[in-house]
PDB file of C-alpha atoms in Angstrom:
ATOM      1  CA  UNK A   1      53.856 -64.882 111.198  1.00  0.00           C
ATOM      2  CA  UNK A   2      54.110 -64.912 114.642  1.00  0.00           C
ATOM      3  CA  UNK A   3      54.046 -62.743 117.773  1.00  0.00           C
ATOM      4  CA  UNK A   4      53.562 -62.228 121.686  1.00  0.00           C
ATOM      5  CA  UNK A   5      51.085 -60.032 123.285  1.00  0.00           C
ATOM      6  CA  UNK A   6      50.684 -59.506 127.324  1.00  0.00           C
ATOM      7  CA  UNK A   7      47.257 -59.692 128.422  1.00  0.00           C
ATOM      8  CA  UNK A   8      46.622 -59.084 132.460  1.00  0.00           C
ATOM      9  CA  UNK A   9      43.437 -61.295 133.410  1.00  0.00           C
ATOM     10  CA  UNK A  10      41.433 -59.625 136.573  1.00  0.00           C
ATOM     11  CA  UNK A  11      38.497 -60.267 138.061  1.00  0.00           C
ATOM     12  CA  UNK A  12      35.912 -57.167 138.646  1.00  0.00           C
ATOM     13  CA  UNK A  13      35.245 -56.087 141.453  1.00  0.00           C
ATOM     14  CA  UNK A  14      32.261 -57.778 143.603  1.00  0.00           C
ATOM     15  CA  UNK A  15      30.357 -54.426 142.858  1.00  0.00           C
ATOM     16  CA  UNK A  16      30.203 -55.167 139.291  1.00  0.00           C
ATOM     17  CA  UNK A  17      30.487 -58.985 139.505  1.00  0.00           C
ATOM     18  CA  UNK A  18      26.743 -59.575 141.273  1.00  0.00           C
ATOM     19  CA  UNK A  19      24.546 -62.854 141.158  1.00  0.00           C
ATOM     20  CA  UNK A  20      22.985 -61.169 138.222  1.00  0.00           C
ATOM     21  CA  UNK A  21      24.686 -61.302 134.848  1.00  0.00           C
ATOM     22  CA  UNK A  22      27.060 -58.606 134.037  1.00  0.00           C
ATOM     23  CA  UNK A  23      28.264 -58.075 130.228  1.00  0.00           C
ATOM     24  CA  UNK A  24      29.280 -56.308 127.625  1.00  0.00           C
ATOM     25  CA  UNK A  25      31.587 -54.265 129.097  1.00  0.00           C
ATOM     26  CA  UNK A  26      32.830 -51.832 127.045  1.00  0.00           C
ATOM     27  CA  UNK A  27      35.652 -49.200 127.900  1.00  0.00           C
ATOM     28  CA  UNK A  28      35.381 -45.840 126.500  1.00  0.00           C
ATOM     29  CA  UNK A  29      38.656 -44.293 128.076  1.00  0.00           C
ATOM     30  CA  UNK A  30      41.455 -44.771 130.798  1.00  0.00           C
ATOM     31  CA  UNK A  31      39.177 -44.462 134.006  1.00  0.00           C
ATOM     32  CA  UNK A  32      35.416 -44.992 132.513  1.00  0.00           C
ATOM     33  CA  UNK A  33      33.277 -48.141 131.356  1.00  0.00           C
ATOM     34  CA  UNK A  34      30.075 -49.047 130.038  1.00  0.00           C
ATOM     35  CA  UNK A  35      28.250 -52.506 131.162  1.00  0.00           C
ATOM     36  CA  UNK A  36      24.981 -54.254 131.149  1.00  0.00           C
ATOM     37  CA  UNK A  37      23.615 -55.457 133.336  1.00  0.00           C
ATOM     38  CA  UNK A  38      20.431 -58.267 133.617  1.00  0.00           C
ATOM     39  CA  UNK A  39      18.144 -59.582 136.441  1.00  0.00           C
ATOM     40  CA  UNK A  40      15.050 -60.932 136.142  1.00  0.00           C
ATOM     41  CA  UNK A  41      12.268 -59.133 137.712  1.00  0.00           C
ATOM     42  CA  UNK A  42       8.890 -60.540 137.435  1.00  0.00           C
ATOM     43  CA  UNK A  43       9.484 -63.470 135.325  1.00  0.00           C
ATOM     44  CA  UNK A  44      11.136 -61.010 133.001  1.00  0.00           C
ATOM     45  CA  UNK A  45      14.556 -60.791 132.042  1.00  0.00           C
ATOM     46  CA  UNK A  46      15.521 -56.748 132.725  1.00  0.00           C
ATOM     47  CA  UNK A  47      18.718 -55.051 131.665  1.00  0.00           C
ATOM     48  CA  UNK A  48      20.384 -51.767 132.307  1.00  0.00           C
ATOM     49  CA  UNK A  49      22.954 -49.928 131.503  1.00  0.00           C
ATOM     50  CA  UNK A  50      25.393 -48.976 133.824  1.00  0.00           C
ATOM     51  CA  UNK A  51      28.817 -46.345 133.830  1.00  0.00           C
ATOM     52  CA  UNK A  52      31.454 -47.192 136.212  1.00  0.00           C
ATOM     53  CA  UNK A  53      34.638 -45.792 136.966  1.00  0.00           C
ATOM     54  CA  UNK A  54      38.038 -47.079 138.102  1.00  0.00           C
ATOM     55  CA  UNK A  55      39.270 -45.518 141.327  1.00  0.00           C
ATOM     56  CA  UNK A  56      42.161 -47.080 143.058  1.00  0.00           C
ATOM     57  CA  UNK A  57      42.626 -49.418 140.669  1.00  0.00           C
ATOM     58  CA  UNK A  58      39.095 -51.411 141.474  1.00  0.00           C
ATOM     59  CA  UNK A  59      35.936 -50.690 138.910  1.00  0.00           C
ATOM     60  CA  UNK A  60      33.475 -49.742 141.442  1.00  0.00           C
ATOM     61  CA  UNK A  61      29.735 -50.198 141.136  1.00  0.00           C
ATOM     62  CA  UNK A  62      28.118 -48.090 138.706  1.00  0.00           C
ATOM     63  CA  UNK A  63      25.274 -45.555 138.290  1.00  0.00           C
ATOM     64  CA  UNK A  64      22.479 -46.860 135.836  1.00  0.00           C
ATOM     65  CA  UNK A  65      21.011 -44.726 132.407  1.00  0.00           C
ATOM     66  CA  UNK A  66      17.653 -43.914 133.540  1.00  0.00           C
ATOM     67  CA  UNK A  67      15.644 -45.347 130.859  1.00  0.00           C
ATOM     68  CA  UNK A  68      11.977 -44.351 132.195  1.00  0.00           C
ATOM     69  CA  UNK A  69       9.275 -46.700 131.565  1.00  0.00           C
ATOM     70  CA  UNK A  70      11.608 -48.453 128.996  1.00  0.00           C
ATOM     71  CA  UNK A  71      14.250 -50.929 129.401  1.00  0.00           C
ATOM     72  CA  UNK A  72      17.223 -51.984 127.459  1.00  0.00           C
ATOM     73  CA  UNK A  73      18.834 -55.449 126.195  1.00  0.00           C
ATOM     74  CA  UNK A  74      22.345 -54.101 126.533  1.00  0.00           C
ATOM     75  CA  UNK A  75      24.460 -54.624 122.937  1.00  0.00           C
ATOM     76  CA  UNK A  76      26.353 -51.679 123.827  1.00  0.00           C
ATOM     77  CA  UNK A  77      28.603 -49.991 120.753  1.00  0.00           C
ATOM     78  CA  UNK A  78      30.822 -47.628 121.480  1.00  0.00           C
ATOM     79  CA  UNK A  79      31.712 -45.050 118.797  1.00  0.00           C
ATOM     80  CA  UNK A  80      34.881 -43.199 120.346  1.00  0.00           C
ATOM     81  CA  UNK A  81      34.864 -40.691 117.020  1.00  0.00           C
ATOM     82  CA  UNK A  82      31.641 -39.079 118.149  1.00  0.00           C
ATOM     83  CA  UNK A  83      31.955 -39.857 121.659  1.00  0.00           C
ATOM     84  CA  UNK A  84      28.111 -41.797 121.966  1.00  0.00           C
ATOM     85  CA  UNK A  85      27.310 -45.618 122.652  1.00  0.00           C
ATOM     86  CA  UNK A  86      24.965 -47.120 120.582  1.00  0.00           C
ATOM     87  CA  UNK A  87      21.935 -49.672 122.004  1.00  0.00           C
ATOM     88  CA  UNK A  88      18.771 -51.053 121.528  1.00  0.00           C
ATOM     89  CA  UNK A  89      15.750 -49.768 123.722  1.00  0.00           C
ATOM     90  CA  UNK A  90      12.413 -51.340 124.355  1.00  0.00           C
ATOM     91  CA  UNK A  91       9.391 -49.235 125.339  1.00  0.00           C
ATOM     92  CA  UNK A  92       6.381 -49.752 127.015  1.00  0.00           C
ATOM     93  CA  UNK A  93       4.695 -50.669 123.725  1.00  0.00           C
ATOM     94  CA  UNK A  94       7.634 -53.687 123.093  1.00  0.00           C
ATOM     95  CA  UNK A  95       9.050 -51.329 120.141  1.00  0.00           C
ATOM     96  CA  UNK A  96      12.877 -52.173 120.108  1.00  0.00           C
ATOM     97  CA  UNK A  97      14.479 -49.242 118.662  1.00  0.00           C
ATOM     98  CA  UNK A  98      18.328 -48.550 118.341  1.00  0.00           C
ATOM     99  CA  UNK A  99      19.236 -45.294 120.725  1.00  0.00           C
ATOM    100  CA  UNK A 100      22.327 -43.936 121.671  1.00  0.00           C
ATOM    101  CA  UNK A 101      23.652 -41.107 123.832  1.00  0.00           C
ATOM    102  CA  UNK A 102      26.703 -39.199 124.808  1.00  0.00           C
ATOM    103  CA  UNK A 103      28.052 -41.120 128.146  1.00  0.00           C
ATOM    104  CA  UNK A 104      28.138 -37.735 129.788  1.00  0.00           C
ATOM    105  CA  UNK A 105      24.946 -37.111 130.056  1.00  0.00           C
ATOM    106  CA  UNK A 106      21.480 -38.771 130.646  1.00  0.00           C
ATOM    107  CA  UNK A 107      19.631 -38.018 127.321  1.00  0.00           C
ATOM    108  CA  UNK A 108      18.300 -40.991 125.464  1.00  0.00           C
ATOM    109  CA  UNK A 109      17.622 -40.297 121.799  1.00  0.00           C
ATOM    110  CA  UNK A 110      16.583 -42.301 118.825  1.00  0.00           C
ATOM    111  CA  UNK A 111      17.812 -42.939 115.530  1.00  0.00           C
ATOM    112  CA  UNK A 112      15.663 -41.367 112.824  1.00  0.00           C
ATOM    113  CA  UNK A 113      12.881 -43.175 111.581  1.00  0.00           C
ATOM    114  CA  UNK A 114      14.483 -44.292 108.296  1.00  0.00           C
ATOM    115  CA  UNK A 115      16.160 -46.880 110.667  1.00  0.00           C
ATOM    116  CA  UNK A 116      13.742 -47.396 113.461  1.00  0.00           C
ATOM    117  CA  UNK A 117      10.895 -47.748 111.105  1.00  0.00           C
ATOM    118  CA  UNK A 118       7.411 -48.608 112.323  1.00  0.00           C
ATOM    119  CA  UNK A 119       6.681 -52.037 113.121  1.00  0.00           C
ATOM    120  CA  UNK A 120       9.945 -53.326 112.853  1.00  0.00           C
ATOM    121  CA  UNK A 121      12.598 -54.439 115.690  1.00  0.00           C
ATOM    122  CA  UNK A 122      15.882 -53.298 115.368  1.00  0.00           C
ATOM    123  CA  UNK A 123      18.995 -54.753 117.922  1.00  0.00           C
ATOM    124  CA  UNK A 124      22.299 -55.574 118.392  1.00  0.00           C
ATOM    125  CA  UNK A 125      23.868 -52.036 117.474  1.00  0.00           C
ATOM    126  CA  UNK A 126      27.833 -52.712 115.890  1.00  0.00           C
ATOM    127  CA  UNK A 127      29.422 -49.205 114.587  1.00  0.00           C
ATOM    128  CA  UNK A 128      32.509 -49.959 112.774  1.00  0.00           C
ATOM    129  CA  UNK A 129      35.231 -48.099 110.656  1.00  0.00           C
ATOM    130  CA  UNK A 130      34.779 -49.439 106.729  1.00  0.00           C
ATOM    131  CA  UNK A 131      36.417 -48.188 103.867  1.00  0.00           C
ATOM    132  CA  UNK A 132      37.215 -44.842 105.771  1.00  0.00           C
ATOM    133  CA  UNK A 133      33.869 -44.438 106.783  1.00  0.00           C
ATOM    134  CA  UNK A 134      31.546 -44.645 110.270  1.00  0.00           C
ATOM    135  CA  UNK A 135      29.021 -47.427 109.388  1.00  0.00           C
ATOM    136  CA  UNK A 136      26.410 -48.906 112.104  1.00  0.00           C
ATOM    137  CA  UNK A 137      24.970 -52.298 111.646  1.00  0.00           C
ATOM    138  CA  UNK A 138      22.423 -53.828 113.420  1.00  0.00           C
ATOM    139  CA  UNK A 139      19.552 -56.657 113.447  1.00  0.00           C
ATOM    140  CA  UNK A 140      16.462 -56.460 112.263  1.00  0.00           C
ATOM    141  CA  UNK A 141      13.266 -57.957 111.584  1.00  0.00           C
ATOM    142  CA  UNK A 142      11.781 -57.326 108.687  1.00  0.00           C
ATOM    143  CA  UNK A 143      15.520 -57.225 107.535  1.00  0.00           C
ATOM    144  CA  UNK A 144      17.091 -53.620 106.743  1.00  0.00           C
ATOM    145  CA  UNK A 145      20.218 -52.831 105.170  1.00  0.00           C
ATOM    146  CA  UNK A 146      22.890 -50.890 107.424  1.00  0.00           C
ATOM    147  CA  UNK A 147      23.347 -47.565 107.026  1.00  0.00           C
ATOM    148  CA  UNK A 148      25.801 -44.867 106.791  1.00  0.00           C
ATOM    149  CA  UNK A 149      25.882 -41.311 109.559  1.00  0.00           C
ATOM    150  CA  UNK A 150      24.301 -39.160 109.798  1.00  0.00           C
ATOM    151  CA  UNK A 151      22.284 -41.067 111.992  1.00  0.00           C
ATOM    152  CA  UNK A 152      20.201 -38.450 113.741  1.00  0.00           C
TER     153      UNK A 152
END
């Protein structure tokens, strides 16, 4: 089996593309993303997450997810069913936790706590279609099984 596929290859813009380290960008429609980006601040390696949009044909430098005291890795998952993005959050107390949020708006919530259970750390959000159904894996440590929506 064989086939051909066109692919266009572009740089991002300088905006996006910084001396930091831009990744995981994920496009949720036509004329919005979702991207990570890291610095390091302080010895520490800090990323946010960042919506851009494409105006004249350029992605142009995003507004960051106002996390609050907490900070996230990135590992964006976009679930285009339910219209949220999945990712892991660390607070000031080093809990990771998975979180997600409608790309709208600027409300971070959790996943209940029979995923984000206590003293565990949970990362690396993937929601996938399987056997007809919305399933979200992740990492963790001690090691959890994946589980099916509702998530909330």
């Amino acid at each position: 089996i064989s086939f051909s596929q066109e692919v266009e290859i572009k740089h991002l813009s300088t905006t996006i593309n910084t001396i930091g380290a831009e990744l995981n960008f994920v496009q949720i429609n036509k004329n919005t993303a979702l991207y990570t980006s890291s610095t390091l601040e302080e010895g520490k390696y800090q990323s946010l997450i960042f919506k851009t949009e494409l105006k004249n044909e350029e992605w142009i430098k995003g507004k960051y997810y106002d996390l609050g005291k907490s900070y996230s890795y990135g590992n964006i998952s976009y679930d285009a069913e339910n219209n949220y993005f999945y990712f892991n959050i660390v607070d000031e107390f080093d809990n990771s936790k998975i979180a997600f949020q409608d790309p709208e708006k600027n409300v971070t919530r959790f996943l209940n706590n029979k995923i984000n259970l206590a003293n565990s750390t949970n990362t690396h959000p993937h929601i996938t279609n399987y056997d007809d159904k919305i399933v979200l894996y992740f990492v963790s440590s001690p090691c959890q099984v994946c589980v099916q929506p509702p998530f909330k």
